[in-house]
Short mmCIF file of C-alpha atoms in Angstrom, two decimals:
data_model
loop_
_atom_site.label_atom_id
_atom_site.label_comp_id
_atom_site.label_asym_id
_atom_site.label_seq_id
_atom_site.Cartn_x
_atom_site.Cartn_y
_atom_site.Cartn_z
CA UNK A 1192 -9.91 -7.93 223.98
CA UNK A 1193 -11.95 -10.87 222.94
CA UNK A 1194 -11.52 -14.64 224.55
CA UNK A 1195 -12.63 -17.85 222.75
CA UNK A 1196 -14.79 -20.18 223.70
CA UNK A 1197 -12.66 -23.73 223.68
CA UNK A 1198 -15.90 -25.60 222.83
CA UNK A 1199 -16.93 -24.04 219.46
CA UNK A 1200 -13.75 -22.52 218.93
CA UNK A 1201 -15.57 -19.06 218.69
CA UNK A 1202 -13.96 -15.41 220.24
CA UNK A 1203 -17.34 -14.89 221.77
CA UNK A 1204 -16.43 -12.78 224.05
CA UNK A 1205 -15.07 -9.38 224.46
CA UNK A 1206 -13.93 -7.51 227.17
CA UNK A 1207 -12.44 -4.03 228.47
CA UNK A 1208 -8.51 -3.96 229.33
CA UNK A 1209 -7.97 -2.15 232.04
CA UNK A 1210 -5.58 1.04 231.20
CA UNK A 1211 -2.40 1.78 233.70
CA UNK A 1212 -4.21 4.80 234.73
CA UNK A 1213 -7.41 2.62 235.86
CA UNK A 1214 -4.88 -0.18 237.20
CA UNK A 1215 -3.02 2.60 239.39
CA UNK A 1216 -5.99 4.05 240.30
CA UNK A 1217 -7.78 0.57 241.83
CA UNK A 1218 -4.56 -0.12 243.40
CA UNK A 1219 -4.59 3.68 245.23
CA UNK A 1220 -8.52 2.67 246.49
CA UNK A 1221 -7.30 -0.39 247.72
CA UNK A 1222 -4.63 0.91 249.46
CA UNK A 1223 -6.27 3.58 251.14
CA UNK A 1224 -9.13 0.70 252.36
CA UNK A 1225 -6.62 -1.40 253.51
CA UNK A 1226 -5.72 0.66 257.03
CA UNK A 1227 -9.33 -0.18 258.26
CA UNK A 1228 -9.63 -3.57 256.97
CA UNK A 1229 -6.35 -4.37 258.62
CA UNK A 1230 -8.02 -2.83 261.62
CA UNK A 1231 -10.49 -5.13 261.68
CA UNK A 1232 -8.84 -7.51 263.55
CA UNK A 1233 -8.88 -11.42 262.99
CA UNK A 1234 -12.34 -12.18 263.98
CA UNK A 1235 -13.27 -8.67 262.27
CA UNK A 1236 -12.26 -9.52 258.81
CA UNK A 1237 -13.27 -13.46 259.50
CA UNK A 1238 -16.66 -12.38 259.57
CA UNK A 1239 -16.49 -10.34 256.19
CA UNK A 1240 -15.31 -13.27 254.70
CA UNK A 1241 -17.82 -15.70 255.99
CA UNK A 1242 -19.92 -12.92 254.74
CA UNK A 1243 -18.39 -13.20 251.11
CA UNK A 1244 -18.30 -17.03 251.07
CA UNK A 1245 -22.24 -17.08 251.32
CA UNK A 1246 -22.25 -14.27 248.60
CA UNK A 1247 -20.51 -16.71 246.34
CA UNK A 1248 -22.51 -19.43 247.51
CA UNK A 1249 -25.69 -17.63 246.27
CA UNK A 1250 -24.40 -16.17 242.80
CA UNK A 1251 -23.06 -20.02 242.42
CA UNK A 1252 -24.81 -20.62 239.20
CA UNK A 1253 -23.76 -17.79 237.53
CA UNK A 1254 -20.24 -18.19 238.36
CA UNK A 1255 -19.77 -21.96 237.57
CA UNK A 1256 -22.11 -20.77 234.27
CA UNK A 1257 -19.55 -18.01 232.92
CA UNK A 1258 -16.24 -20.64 234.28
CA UNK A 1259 -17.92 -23.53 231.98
CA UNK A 1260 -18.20 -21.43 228.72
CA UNK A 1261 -14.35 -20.32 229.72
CA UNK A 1262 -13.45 -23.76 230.34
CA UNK A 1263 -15.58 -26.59 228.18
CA UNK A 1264 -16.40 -28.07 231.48
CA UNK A 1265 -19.28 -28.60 233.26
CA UNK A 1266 -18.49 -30.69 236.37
CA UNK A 1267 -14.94 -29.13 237.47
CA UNK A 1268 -16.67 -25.95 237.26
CA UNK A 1269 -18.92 -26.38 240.07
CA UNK A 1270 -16.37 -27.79 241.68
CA UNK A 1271 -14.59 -25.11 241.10
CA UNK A 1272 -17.07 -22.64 242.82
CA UNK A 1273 -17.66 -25.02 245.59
CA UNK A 1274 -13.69 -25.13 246.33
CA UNK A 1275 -13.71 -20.87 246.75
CA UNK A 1276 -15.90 -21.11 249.21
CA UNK A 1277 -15.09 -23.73 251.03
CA UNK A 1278 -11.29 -21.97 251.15
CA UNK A 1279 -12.82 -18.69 251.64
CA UNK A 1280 -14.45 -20.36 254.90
CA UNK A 1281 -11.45 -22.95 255.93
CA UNK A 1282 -9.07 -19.96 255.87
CA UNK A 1283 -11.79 -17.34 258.38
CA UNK A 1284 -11.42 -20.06 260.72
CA UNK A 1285 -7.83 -20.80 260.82
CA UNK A 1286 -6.79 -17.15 260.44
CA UNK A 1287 -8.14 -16.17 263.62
CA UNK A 1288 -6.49 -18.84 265.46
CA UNK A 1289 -2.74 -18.15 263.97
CA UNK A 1290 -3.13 -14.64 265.35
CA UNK A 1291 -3.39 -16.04 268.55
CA UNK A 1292 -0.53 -17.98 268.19
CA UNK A 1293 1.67 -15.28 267.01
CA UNK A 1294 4.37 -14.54 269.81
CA UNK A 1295 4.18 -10.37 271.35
CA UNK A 1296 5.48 -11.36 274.38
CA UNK A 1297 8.63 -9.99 275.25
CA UNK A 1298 11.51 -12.00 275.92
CA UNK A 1299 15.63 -11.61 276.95
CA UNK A 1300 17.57 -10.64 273.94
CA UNK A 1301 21.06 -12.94 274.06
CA UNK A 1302 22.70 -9.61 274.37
CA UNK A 1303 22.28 -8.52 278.18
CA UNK A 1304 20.23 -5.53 279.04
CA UNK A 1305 17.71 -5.86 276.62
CA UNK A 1306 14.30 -7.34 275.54
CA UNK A 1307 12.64 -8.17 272.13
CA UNK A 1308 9.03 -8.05 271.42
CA UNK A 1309 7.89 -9.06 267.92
CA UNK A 1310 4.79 -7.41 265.86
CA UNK A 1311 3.70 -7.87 262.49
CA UNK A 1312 1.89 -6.35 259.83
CA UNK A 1313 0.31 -7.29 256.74
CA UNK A 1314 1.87 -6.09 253.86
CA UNK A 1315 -0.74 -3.40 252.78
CA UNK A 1316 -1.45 -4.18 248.88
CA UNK A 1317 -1.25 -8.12 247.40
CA UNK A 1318 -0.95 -8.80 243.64
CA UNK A 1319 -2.09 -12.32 241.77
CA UNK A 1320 -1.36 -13.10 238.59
CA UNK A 1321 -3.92 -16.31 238.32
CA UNK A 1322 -3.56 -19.13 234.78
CA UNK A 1323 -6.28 -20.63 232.50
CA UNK A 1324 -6.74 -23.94 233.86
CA UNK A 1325 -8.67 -23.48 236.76
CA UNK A 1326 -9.54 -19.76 236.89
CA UNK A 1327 -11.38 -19.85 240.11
CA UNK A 1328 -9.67 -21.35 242.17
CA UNK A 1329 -6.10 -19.80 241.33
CA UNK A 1330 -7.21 -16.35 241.03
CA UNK A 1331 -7.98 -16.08 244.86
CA UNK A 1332 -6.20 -19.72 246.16
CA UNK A 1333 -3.23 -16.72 247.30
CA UNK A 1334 -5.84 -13.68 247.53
CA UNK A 1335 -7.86 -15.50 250.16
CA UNK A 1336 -5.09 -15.75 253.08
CA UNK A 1337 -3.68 -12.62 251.89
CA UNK A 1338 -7.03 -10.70 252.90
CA UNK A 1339 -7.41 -12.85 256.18
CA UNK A 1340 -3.60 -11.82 257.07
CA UNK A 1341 -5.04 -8.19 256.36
CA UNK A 1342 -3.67 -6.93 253.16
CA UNK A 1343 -5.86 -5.53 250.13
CA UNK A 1344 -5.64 -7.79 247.08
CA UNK A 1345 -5.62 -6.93 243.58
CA UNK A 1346 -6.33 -9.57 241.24
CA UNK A 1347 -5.37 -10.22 237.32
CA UNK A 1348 -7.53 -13.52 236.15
CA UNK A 1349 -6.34 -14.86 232.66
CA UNK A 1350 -7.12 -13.32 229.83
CA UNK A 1351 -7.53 -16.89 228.00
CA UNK A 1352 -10.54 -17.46 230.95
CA UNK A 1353 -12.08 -13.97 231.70
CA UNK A 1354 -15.76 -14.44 232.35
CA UNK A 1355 -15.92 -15.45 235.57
CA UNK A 1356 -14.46 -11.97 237.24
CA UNK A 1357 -18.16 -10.44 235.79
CA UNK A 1358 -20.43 -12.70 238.11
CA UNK A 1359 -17.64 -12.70 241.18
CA UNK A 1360 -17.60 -8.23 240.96
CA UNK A 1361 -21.42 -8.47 241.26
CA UNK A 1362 -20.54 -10.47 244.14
CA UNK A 1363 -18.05 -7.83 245.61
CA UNK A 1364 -20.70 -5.28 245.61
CA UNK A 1365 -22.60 -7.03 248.50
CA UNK A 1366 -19.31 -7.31 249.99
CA UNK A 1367 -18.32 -3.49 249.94
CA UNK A 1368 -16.16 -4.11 253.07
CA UNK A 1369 -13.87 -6.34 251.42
CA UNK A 1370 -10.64 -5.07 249.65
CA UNK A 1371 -10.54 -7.28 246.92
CA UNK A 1372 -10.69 -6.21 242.87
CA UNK A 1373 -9.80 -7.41 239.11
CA UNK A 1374 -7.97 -5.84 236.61
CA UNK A 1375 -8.28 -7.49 232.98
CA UNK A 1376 -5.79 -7.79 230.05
CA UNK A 1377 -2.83 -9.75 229.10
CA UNK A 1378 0.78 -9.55 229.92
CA UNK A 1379 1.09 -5.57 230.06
CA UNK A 1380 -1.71 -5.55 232.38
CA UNK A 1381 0.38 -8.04 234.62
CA UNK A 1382 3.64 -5.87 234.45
CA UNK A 1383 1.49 -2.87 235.55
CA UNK A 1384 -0.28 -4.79 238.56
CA UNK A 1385 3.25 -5.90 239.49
CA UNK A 1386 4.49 -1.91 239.41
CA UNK A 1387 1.53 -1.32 241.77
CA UNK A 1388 1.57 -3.90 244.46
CA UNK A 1389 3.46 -4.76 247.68
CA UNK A 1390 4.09 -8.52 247.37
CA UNK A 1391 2.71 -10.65 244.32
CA UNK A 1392 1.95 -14.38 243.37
CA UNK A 1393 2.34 -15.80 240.43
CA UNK A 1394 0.64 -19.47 239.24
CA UNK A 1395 1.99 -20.31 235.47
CA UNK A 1396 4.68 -21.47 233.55
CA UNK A 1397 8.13 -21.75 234.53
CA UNK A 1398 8.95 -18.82 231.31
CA UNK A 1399 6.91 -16.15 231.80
CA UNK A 1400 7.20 -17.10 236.38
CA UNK A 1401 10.67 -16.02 235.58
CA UNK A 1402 9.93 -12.51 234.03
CA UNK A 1403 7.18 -12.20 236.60
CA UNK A 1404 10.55 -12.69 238.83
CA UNK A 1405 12.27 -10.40 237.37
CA UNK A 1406 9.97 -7.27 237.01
CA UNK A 1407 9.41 -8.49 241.07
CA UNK A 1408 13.25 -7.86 241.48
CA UNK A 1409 12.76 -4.37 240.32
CA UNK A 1410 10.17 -3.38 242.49
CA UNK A 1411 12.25 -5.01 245.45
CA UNK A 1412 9.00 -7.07 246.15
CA UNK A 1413 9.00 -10.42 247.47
CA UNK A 1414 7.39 -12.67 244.75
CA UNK A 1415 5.79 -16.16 245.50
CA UNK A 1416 5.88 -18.75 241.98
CA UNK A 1417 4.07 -21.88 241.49
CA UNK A 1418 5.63 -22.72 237.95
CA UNK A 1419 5.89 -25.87 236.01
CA UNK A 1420 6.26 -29.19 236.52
CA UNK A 1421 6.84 -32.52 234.68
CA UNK A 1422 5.45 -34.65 237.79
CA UNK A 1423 6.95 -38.12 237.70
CA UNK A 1424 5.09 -41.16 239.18
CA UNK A 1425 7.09 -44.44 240.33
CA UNK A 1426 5.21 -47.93 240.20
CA UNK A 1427 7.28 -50.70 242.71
CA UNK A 1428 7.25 -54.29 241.56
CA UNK A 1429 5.18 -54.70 244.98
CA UNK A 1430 2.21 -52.69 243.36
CA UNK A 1431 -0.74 -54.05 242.34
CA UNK A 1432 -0.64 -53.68 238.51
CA UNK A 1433 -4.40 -53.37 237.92
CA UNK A 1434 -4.34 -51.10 240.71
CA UNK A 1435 -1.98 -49.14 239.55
CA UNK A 1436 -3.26 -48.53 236.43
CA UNK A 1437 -6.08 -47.05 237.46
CA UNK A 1438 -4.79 -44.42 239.85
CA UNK A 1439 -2.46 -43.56 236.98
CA UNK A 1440 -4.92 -42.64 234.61
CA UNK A 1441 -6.78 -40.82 237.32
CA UNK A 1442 -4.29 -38.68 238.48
CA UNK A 1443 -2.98 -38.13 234.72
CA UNK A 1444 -6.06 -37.19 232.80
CA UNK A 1445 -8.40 -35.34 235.27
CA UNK A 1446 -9.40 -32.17 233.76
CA UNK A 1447 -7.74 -33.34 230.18
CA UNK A 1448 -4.16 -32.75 231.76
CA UNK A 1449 -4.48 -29.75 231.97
CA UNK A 1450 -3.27 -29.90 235.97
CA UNK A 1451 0.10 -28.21 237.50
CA UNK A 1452 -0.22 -31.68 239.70
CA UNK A 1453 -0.90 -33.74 236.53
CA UNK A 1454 1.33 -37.16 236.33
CA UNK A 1455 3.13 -36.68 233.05
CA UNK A 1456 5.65 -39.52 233.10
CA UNK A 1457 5.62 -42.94 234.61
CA UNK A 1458 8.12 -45.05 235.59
CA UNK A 1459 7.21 -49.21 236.19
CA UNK A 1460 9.55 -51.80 237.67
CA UNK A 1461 9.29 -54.57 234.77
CA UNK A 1462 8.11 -57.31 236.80
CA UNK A 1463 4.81 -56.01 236.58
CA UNK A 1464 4.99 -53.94 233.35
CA UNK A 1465 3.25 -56.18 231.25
CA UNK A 1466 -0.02 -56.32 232.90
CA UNK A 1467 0.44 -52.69 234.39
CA UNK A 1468 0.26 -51.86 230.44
CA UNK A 1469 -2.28 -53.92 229.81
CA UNK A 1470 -4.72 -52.32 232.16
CA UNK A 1471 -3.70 -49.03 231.51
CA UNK A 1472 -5.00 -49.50 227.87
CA UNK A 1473 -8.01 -50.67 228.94
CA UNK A 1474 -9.12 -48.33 230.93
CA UNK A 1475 -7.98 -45.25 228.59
CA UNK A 1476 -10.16 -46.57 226.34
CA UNK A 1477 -13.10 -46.70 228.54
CA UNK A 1478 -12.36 -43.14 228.74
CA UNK A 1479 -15.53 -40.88 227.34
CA UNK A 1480 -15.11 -37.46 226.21
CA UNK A 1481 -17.47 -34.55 226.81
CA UNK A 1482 -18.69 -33.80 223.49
CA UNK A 1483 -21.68 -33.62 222.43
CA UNK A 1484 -23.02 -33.37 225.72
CA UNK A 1485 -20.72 -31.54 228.17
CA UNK A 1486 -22.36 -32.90 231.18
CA UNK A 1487 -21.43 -36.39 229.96
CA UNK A 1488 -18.16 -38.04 229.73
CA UNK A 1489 -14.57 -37.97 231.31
CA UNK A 1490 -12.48 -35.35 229.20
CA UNK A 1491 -13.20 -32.02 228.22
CA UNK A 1492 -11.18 -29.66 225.08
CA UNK A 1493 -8.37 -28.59 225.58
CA UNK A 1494 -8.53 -24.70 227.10
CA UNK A 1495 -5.97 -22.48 225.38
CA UNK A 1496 -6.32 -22.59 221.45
CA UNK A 1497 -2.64 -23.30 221.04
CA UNK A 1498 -2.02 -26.00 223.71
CA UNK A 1499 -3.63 -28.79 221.32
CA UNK A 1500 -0.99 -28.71 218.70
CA UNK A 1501 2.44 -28.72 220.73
CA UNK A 1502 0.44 -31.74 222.90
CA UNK A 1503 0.01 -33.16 219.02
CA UNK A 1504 3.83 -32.00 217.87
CA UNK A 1505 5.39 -34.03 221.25
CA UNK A 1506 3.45 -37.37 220.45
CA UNK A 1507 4.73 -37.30 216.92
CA UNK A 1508 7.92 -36.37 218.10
CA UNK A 1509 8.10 -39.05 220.39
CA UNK A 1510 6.51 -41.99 217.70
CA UNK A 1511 9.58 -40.68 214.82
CA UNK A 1512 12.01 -41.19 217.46
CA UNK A 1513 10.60 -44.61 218.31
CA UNK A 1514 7.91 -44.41 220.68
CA UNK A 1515 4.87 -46.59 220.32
CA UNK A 1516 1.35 -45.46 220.62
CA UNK A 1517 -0.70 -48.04 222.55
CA UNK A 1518 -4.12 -46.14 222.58
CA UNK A 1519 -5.27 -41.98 221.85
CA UNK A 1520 -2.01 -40.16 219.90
CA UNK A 1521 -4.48 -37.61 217.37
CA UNK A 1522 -6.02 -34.99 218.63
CA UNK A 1523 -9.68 -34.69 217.24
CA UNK A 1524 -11.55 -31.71 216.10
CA UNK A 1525 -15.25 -31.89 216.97
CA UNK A 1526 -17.86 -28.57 216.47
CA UNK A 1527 -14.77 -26.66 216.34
CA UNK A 1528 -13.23 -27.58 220.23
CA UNK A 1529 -9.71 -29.81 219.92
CA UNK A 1530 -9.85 -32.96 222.07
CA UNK A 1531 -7.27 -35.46 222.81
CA UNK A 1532 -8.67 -39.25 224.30
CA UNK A 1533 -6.34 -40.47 226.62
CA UNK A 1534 -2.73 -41.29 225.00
CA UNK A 1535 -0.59 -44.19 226.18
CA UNK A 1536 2.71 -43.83 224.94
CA UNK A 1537 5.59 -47.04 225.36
CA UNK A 1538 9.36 -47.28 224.39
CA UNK A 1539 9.60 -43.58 225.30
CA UNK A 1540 13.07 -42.45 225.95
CA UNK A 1541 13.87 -39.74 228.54
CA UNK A 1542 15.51 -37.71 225.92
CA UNK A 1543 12.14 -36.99 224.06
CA UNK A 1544 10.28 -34.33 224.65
CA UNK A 1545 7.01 -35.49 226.01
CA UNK A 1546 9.58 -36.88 228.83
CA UNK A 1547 11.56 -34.26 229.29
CA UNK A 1548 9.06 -30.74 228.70
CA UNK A 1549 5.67 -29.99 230.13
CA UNK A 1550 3.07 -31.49 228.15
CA UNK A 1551 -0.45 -30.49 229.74
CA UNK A 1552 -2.68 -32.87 228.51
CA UNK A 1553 -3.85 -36.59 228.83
CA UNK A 1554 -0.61 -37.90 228.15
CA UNK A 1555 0.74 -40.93 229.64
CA UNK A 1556 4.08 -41.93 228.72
CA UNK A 1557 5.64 -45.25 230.27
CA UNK A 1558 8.90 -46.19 231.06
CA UNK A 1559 9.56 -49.32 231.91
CA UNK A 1560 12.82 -49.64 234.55
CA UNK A 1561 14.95 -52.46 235.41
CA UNK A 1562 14.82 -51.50 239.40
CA UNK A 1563 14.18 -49.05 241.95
CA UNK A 1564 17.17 -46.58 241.92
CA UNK A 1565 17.00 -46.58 237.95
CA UNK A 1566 13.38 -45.33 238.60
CA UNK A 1567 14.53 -42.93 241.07
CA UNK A 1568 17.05 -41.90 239.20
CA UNK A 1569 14.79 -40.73 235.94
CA UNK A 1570 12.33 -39.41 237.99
CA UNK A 1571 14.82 -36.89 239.85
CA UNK A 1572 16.39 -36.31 236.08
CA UNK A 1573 14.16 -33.29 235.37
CA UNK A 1574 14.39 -29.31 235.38
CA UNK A 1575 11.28 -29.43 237.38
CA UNK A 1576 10.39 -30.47 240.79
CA UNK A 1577 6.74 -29.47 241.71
CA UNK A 1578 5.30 -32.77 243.13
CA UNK A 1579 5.17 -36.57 242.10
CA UNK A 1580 3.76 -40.09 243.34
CA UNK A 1581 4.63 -43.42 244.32
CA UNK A 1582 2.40 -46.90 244.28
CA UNK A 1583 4.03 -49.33 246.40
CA UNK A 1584 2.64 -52.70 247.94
CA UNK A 1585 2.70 -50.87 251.03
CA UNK A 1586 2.89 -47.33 252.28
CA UNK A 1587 6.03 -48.01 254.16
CA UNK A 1588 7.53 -48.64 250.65
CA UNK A 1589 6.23 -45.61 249.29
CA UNK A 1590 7.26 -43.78 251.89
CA UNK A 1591 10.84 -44.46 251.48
CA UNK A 1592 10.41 -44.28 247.85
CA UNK A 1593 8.93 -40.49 248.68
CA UNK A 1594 11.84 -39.40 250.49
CA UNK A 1595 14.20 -40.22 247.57
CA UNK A 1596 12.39 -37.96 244.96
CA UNK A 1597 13.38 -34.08 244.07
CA UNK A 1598 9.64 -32.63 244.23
CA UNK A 1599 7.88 -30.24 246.86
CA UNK A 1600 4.31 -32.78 247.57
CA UNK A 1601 5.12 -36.68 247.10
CA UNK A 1602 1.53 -38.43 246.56
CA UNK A 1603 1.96 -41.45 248.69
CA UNK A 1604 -0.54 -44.94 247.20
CA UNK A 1605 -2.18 -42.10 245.10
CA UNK A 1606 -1.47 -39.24 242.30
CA UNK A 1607 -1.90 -35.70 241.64
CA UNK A 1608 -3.31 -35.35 245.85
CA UNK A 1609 -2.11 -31.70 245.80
CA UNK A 1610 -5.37 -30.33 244.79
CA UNK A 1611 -7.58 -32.68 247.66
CA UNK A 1612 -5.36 -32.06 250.36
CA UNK A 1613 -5.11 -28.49 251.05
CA UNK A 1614 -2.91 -28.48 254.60
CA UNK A 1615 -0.01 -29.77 252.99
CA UNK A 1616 2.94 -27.63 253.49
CA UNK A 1617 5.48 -27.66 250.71
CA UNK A 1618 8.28 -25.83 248.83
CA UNK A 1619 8.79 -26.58 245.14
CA UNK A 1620 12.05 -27.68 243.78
CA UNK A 1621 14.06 -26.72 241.00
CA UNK A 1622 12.60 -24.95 238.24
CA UNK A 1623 9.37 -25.52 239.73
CA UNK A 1624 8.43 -22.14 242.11
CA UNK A 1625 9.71 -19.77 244.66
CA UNK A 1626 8.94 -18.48 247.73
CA UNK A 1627 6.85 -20.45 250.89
CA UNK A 1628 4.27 -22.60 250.58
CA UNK A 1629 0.23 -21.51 249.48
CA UNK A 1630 -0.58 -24.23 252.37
CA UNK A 1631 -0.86 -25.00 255.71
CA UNK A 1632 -0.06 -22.37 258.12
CA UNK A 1633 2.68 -20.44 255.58
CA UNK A 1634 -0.21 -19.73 253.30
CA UNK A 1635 -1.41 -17.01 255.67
CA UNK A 1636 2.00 -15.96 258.06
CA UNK A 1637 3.86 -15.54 254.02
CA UNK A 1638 1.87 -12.23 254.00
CA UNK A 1639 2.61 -10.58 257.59
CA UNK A 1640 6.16 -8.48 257.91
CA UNK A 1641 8.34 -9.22 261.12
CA UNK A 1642 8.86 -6.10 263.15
CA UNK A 1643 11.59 -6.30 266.15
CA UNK A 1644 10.99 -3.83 269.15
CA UNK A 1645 14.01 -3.70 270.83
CA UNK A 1646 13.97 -2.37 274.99
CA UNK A 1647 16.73 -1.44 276.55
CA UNK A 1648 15.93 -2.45 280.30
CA UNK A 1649 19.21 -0.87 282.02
CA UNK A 1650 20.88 2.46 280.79
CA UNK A 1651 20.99 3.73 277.41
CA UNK A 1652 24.87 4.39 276.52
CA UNK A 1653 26.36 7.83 275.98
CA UNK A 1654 27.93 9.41 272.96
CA UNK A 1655 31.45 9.18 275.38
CA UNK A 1656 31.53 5.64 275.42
CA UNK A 1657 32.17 5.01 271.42
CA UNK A 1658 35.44 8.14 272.19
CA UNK A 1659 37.94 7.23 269.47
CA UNK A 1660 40.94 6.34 271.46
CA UNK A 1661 39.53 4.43 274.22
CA UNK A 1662 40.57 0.96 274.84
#
């Protein structure tokens, strides 16, 4: 299988698809390692994993090196690298410490005569099905707990974004202890991973998050799915409009749109519209994008060969239907990579696509409201519900703002905080995911099975006392 490289718009790359006998054969080693690595022990497998995180600290440049080729970026792909290890070391601290927490101690059932005593296990083999946009990080952000809890984890990175798994297995090797591996190839090789695992995640679109459901359903597996979202942003008259602006771009173009967490509508009370717009504009078109150089500038190409023209097919959509472009609207080819400089889009309607379906790149469609509860009430008017954002004149305002709004993670005087803030328990809405929050403390527990022992502290019954006929 080859993958292209987004900045020349070359398949430069070609790689081995794994085969369902190699697939069930990785899965069988990783099960079989998975009894001792469980029986590590918290502080056991913490130290492995400090151990990996300075393995990945030292084979940095090679990593980040492969992601940018993958990715047309430069600076998100160190960041990238930096962000695996600093979860691979954030999660060997706090694992130990939930163990400890976990309650063994045996307690008075509500039915007399007995006692309960809970224990857990991990379940013994974890599955990730990881997206293009940021390959890194969502390949292991679910693998990491899951190996802390004490399960083996088995890994399919995109096929779009494939380069980095080369530098990361040399990395493995100095790890030997650690049950983690990769399996390559597209779809089939997902539906195969899913046939061999114990409990998978899935990070991608809300379409193919459903079949991913389904073939989980089969398997009776429990299936975790961060899907799609269409993440709405609300602007209060209060707000400063210059302000405003500014965290709206932010949190809208960051790694060309190409975010889960990326703002992709925006809803202004029209006491400050005018000059809201007016900034907005400006600053797009401050806006730099990384080519030639792609250590300099703001936006990067777009990833996925495809993604550029239904970005391009929603704008003109929305401009026949009566939308006006204020800044951006073509996408440009340049030494054979598609980019797209930040788009303002006015008069939108929330019947046009770019309102209504994910778009995935620097986008920013405006609609101006005539108060609060119409804003509200467009922002909840969505299939999706994966996150959003409120700017308010104060964060009281926001706050109550946030409460209103159908979304799993409300950005509060910000956008798009999701990916800083890494703590944050949520559960998606809608069409949006599945299963308990990848954060805080559920991003570890998700992956440990309940197990009741029940005591009987007095005197077990006999077969006599269930006699038909007694009463």
């Amino acid at each position: 299988m080859r993958a292209h490289n987004p900045r020349t718009g070359e398949a430069d790359y070609e790689f081995a698809v794994n085969s369902r006998a190699e697939i069930a054969s990785e899965a069988t080693r990783l099960r079989d390692a998975q009894p001792a690595w469980e029986a590590l022990g918290p502080e056991g497998r913490a130290a492995v994993m400090l151990k990996f995180a300075d393995a990945v600290d030292a084979a940095a440049g090679p990593i980040a090196e492969a992601l940018a080729v993958d990715t047309g970026r430069h600076a998100i792909s160190w960041i990238e690298v930096e962000a695996l290890s600093n979860n691979i070391r954030r999660w060997a601290e706090l694992g130990p410490k939930l163990f400890v927490g976990l309650d063994r101690v045996s307690k008075p059932s509500a039915t007399p005569g007995f006692e309960i005593r809970s224990d857990y296990s991990a379940y013994p083999l974890f599955g990730a099905i990881a997206p293009w946009n940021f390959p890194v990080i969502l390949s292991h952000i679910d693998a990491v707990p899951a190996l802390m809890a004490g399960c083996a984890a088995l890994v399919k990175p995109s096929e779009v974004t494939p380069r980095f798994a080369e530098p990361l297995r040399e990395v493995l090797a100095e790890v030997s202890e650690l049950p983690l591996a990769y399996v390559m190839g597209g779809a089939e090789v997902g539906q195969a991973l899913i046939e061999e695992v114990d409990y998978v995640c899935f990070t991608g679109s809300t379409a193919t998050g459903r079949k991913v459901a389904e073939a989980a359903a089969r398997q009776l597996i429990p299936a975790n799915l961060e899907l799609g979202g269409k993440d709405p942003m609300i602007v209060t008259a209060s707000a400063d409009p210059q302000w405003a602006a500014g965290v709206a771009l932010r949190a809208s173009i960051v790694a060309t749109g190409q975010a889960c967490q990326s703002i992709e509508r925006i809803f202004v009370a029209r006491e400050i519209a005018e000059p809201f717009l007016t900034a907005l504009v400006e600053a797009a078109e401050q806006v730099e994008i990384t080519y030639p150089d792609p250590k300099q500038g703001h936006i990067g190409p777009f990833i996925f060969p495809d993604q550029a023209g239904k970005v391009q097919a929603q704008i003109e959509e929305a401009v026949s239907q009566g939308a006006r472009v204020l800044t951006g609207g073509k996408v440009e080819q340049l030494g054979g990579a598609d980019y797209l400089r930040p788009t303002v889009l006015a008069d939108v309607t929330p019947d046009m696509a770019v309102m209504r379906d994910e778009t995935f790149g620097p986008v920013l469609p405006v609609k101006i409201c005539d108060d609060l509860e119409q804003a509200i009430a467009l922002a909840n008017d969505t299939t999706y519900g994966l996150s959003a954002a409120v700017l308010a004149g104060s964060l009281e305002e926001a706050v109550q703002v946030g409460t209103c709004l159908e979304a799993g993670a409300i950005s509060l005087q910000d956008g798009a905080l999701t990916t800083m803030v890494n703590d944050a328990t949520n559960h998606s809405r809608k069409t949006s995911g599945l299963g308990p929050s990848r954060m805080g403390d559920e991003g570890l527990l998700r992956f440990l099975r309940h197990r009741a022992m029940i005591a009987q502290t007095g005197q077990a019954l006999p077969i006599d006392a269930y006699r038909e006929g007694q009463g």
